[in-house]
Coordinates of C-alpha atoms and ligand atoms in Angstrom, one line a residue:
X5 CA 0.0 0.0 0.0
X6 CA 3.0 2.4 0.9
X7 CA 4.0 2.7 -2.9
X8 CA 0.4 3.5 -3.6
X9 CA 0.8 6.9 -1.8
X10 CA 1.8 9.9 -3.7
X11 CA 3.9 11.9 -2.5
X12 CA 4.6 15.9 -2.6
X13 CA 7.2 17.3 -0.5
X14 CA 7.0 20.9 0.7
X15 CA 9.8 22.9 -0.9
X16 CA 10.3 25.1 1.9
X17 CA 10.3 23.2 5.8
X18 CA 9.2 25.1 8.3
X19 CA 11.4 23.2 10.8
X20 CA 14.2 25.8 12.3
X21 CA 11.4 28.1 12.7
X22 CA 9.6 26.1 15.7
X23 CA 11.1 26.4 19.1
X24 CA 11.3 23.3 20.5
X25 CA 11.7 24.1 24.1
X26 CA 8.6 26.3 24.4
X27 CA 5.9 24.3 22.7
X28 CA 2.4 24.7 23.0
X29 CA -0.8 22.2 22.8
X30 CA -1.8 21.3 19.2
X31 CA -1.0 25.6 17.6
X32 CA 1.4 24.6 15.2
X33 CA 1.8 22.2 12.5
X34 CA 4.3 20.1 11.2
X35 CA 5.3 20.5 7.3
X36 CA 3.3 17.6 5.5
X37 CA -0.5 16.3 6.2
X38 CA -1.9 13.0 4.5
X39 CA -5.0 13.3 2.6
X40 CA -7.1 10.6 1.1
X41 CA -11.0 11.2 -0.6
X42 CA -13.4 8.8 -0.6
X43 CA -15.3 9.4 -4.3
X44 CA -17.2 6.9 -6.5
X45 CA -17.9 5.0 -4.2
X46 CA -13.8 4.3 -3.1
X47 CA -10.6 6.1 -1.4
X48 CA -8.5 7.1 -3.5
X49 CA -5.9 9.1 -4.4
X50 CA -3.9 8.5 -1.1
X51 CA -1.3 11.6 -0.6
X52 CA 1.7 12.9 1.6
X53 CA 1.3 16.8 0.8
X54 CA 2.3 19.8 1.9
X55 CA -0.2 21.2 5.1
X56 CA -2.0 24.0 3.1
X57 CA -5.8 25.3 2.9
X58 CA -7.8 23.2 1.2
X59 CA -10.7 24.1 -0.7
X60 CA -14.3 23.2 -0.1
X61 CA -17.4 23.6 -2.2
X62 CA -19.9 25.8 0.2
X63 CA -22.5 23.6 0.0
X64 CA -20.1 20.7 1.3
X65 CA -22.5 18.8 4.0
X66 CA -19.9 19.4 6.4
X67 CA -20.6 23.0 6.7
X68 CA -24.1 22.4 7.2
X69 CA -25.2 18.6 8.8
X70 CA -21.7 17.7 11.1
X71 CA -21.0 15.3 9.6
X72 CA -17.2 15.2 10.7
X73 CA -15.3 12.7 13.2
X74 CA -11.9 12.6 14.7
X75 CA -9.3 10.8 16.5
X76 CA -5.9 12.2 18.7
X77 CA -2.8 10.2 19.2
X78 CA 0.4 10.6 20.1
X79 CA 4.2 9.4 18.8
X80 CA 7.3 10.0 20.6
X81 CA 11.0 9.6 20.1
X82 CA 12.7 7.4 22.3
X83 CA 15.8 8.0 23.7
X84 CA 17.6 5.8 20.5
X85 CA 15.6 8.1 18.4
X86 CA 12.6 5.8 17.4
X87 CA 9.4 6.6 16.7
X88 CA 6.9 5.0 18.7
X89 CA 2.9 5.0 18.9
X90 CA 0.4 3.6 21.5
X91 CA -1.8 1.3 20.5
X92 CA -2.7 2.8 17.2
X93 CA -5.1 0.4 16.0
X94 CA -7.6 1.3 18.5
X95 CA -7.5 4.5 17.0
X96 CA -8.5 2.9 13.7
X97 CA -11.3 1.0 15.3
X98 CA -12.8 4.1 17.2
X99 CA -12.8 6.1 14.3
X100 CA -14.8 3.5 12.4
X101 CA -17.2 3.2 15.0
X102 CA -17.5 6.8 15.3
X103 CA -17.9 6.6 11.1
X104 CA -21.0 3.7 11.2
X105 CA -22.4 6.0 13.8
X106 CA -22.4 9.4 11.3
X107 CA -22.6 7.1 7.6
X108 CA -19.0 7.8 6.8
X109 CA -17.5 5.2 5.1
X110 CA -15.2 3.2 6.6
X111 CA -11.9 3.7 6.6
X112 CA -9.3 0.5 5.9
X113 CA -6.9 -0.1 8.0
X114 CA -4.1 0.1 5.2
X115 CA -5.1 3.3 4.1
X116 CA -5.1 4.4 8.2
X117 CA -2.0 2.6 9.1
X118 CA 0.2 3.7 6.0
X119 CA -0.7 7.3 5.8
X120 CA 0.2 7.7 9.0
X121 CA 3.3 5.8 9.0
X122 CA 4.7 7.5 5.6
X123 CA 3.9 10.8 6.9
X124 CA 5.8 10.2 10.1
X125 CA 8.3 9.1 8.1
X126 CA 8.6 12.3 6.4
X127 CA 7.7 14.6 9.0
X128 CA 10.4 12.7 11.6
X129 CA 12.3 15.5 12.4
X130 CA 9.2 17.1 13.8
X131 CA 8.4 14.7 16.7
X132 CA 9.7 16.4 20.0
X133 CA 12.3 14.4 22.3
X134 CA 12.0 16.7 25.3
X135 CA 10.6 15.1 28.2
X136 CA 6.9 15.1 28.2
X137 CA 6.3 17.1 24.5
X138 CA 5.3 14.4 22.0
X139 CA 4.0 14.8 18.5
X140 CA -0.2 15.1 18.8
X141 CA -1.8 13.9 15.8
X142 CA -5.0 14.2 14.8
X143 CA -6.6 11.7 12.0
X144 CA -10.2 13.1 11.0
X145 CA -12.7 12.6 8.7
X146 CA -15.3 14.8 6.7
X147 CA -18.3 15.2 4.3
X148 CA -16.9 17.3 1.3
X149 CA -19.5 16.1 -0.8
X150 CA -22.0 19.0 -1.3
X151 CA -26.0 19.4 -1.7
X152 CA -28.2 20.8 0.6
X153 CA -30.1 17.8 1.0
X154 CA -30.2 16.8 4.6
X155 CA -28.4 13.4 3.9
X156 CA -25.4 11.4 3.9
X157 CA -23.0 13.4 1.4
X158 CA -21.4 11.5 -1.3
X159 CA -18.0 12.0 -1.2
X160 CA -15.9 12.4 1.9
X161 CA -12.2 13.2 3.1
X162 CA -9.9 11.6 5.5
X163 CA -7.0 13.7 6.8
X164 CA -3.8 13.1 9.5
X165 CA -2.2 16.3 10.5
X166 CA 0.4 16.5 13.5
X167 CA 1.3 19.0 15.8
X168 CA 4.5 18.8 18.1
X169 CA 3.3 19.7 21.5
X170 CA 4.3 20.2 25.1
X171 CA 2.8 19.0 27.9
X172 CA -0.5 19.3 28.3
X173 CA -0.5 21.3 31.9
X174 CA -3.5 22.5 32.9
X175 CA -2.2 24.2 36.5
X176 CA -4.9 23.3 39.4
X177 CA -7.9 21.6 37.9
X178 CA -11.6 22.7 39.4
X179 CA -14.6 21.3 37.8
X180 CA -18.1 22.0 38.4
X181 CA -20.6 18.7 38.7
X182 CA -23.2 19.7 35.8
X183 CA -26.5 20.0 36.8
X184 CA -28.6 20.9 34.1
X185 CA -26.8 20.1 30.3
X186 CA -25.6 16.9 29.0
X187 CA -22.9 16.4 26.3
X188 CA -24.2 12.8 25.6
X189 CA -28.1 10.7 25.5
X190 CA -28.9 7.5 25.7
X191 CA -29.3 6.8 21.9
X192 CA -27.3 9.8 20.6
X193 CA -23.7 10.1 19.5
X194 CA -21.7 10.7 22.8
X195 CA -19.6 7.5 22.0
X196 CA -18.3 8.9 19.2
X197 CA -15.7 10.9 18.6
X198 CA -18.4 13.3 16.2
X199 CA -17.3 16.9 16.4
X200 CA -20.6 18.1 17.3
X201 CA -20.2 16.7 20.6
X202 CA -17.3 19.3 21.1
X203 CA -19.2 22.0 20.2
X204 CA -22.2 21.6 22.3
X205 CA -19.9 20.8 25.1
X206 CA -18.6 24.6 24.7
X207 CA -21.6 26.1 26.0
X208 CA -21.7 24.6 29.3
X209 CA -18.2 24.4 30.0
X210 CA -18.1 28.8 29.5
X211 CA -20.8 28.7 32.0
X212 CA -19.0 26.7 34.5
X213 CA -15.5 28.9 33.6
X214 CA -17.5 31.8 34.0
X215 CA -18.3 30.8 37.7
X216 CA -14.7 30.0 38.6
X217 CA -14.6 26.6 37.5
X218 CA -11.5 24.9 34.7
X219 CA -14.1 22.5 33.3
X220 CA -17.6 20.2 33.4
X221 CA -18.1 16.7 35.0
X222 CA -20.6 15.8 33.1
X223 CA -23.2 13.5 34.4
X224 CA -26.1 11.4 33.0
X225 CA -28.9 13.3 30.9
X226 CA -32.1 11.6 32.2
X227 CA -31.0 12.0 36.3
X228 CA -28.3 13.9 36.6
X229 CA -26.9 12.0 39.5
X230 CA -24.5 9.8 38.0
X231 CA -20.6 10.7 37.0
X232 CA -19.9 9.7 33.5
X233 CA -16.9 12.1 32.0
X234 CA -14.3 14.8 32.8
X235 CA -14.2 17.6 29.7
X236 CA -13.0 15.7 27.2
X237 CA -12.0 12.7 29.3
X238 CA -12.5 9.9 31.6
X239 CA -12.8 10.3 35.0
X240 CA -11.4 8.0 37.6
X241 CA -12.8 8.8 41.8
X242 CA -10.0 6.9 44.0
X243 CA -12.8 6.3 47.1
X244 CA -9.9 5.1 49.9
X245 CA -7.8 2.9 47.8
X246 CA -10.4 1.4 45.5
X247 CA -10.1 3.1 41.9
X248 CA -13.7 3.8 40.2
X249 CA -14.6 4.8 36.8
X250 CA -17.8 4.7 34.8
X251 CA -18.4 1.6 32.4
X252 CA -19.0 3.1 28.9
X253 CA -21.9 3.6 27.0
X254 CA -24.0 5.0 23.8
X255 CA -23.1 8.1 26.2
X256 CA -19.2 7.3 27.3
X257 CA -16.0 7.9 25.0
X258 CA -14.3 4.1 24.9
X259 CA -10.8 5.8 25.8
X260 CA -8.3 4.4 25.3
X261 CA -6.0 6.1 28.2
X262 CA -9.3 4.7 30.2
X263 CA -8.4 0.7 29.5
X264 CA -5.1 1.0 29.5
X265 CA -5.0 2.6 32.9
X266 CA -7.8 0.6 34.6
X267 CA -5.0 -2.6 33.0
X268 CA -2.0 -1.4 34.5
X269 CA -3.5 -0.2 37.4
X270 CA -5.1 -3.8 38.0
X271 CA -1.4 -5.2 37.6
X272 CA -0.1 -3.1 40.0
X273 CA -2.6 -4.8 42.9
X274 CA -4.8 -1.7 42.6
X275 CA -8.3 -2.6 43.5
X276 CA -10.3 -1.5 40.4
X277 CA -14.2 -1.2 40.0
X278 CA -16.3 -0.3 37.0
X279 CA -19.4 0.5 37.8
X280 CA -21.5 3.3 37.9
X281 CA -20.3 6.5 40.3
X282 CA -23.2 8.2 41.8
X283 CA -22.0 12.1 42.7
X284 CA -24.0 11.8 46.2
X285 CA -21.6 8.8 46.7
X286 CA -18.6 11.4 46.0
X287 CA -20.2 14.6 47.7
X288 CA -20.1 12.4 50.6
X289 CA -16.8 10.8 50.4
X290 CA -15.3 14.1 50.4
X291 CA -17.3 15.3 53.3
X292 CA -15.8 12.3 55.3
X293 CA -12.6 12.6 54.0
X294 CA -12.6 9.3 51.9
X295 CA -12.2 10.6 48.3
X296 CA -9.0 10.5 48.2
X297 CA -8.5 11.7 44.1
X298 CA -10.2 12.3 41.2
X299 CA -8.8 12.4 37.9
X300 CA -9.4 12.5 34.0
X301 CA -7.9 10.0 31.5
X302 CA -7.3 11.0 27.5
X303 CA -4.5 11.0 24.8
X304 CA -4.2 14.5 25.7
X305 CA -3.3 15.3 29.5
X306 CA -2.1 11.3 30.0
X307 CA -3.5 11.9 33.5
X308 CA -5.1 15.3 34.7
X309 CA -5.5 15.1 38.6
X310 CA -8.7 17.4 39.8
X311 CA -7.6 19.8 42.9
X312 CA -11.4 20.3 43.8
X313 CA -14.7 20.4 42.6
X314 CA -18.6 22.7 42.5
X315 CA -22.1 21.1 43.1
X316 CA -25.1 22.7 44.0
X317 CA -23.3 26.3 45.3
X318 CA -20.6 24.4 47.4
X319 CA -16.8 23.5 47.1
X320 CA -14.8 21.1 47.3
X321 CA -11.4 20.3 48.0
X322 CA -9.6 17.2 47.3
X323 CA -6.2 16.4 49.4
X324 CA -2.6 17.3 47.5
X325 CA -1.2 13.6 48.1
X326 CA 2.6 12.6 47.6
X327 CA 2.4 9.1 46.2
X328 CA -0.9 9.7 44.3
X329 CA -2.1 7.1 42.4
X330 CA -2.5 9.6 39.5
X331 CA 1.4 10.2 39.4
X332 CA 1.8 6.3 39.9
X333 CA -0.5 5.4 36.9
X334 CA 0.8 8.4 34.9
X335 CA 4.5 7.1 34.9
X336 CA 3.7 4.0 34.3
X337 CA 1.4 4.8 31.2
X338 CA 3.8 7.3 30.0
X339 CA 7.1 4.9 30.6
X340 CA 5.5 2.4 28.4
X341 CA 5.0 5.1 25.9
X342 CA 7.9 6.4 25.4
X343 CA 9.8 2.9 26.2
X344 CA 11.6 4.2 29.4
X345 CA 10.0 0.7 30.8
X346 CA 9.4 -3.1 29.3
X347 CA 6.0 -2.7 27.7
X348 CA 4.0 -6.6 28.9
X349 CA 1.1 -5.7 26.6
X350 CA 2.4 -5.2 23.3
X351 CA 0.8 -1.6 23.4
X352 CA 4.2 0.5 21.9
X353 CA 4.3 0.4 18.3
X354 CA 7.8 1.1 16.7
X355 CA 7.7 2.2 13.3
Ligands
PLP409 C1 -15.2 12.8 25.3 C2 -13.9 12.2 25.5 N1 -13.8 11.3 26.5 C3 -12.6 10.6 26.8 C4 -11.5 10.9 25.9 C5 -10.2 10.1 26.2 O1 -10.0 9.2 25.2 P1 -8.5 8.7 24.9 O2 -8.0 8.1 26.1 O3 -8.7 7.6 23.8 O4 -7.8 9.8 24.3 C6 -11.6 11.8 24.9 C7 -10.4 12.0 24.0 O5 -10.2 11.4 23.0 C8 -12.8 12.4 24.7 O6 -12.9 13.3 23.6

């Protein structure tokens, strides 16, 4: 499949423009994107080009029904200067699921898995080896066909464009437990990574930073009274020294942070449940002093630890713990990834 991908090399790299040591979260781009359209009824035309504009018809259904999924992954260097991903197959299969979900075609693992190998082939020099920068990528795909027919357009694009990054620090995290919107429904999209889902999330989450807060728990749409995702990621409540998270849903992201944590974290003799968190069960476990941590899970942040959190016009503060099992799980994850430790699942790709 590789020598089926054309190729068009930028004549001009950007590369000794970017400051390495001072990178930001996904605000620059790296030289080369890999673009492949789905027309006819096939993809085709697989191609390593230039990142540039590209043009769209104004009627593309894109502009006008949503129809547009994502993905976000991460490849590193490692200290012998291979590139490495995590487990970036289930990346593949998520976007596909998200793609039955919105009637985008699927996309084959080939044309996934190539692309994104050839392009960070080419685009090598722009994965970042300082300690906890990495180069984000972000595989999505779109309607481009046009009409204004509300309807499943006929032609579609999928794209993979990387950004070297830093670390995702987000300083002291506060969230506020939602009370009145819901980012997913039983029988809706909130599975899916569908970029709607973002949007209406935006709403509610400038409400909440308007009162003080970083960011949403979301909780259930029918009750409101169960825990179900941090922002845009997991969340994890460490009640004494059992680890909880949320089983997923039509209304739960499968992440894959989530699994891989809730793994290692079994193999360390963590005591894991997954099951559903009820926020009376957490308001009253920080009252007593027995919710211990909360955090968030995604390709992202790795692990973003909550400092304290808002429901119904009162705060709460979680404890600042030395051996947190956040840090534990984070360095463990993020050894793996970057292969300062022997990876026992088979979850490091080298290219
Ligand atoms: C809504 C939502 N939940 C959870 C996650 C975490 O998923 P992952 O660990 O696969 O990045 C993400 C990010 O992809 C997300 O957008």
């Amino acid at each position: 499949m590789n020598s089926n991908i054309n190729i068009k090399l930028t004549e001009k790299s950007r590369l000794d423009t970017i400051d390495f040591n001072n990178l930001s979260f996904g605000s620059i781009f790296s030289d080369h994107m890999f673009v492949c359209d789905y027309k006819d009824g096939k993809w085709q035309n697989p191609t390593v080009q230039p990142y540039a504009p590209i043009q769209l018809d104004p009627s593309a259904k894109i502009f006008h029904y949503g129809q547009s999924i994502f993905e976000g992954m991460k490849a590193y260097k490692d200290a012998n200067g291979n590139t490495l991903l995590f487990r970036p197959l289930e990346n593949c299969k998520r976007l596909n699921k998200s793609a039955e979900r919105m009637v985008i075609p699927q996309v084959p693992e080939a044309i996934f898995m190539d692309g994104l190998k050839k392009l960070l082939e080419i685009d090598s020099a722009w994965i970042p080896t300082n300690d906890g920068s990495s180069l984000y990528i972000r595989p999505f795909m779109f309607a481009s066909g046009n009409g204004f027919h509300a309807s499943p357009a006929n032609e579609y694009k999928l794209i993979i464009c990387t950004a070297p990054s830093g670390a995702y620090f987000s300083g002291k995290v506060k969230v506020l437990i939602e009370e009145k919107y819901a980012r997913a429904a039983n029988g809706g999209v909130g599975f899916a990574k569908a970029g709607g889902n973002y949007a209406a999330q935006f709403y509610p989450t400038q409400l909440a930073i308007e009162k003080g807060y970083n960011q949403v728990i979301w909780t259930d749409d029918n009750t409101h009274e169960y825990i179900e995702e941090a922002g845009a990621m997991n969340i994890f409540a460490r009640i004494n020294d059992t680890l909880i998270t949320s089983p997923t849903s039509d209304r739960i992201l499968d992440g894959i942070t989530r699994k891989s944590i809730l793994q290692i974290a079994k193999d360390a003799n963590i005591t894991v449940e997954e099951r559903k968190i009820t926020v009376s069960e957490v308001v009253k476990a920080a009252k007593d002093g027995s919710l211990k941590e909360l955090f968030g899970t995604g390709t992202a942040a790795v692990i973003s630890p909550i400092a304290g959190f808002g429901y119904k016009n009162e705060d709460f503060d979680l404890p600042e713990l030395e051996a947190s099992f956040a840090s534990i799980l984070k360095k463990k994850i993020t050894d793996i990834q970057t292969n300062k430790a022997h990876d026992p699942y088979g979850w490091r790709v080298q290219l």
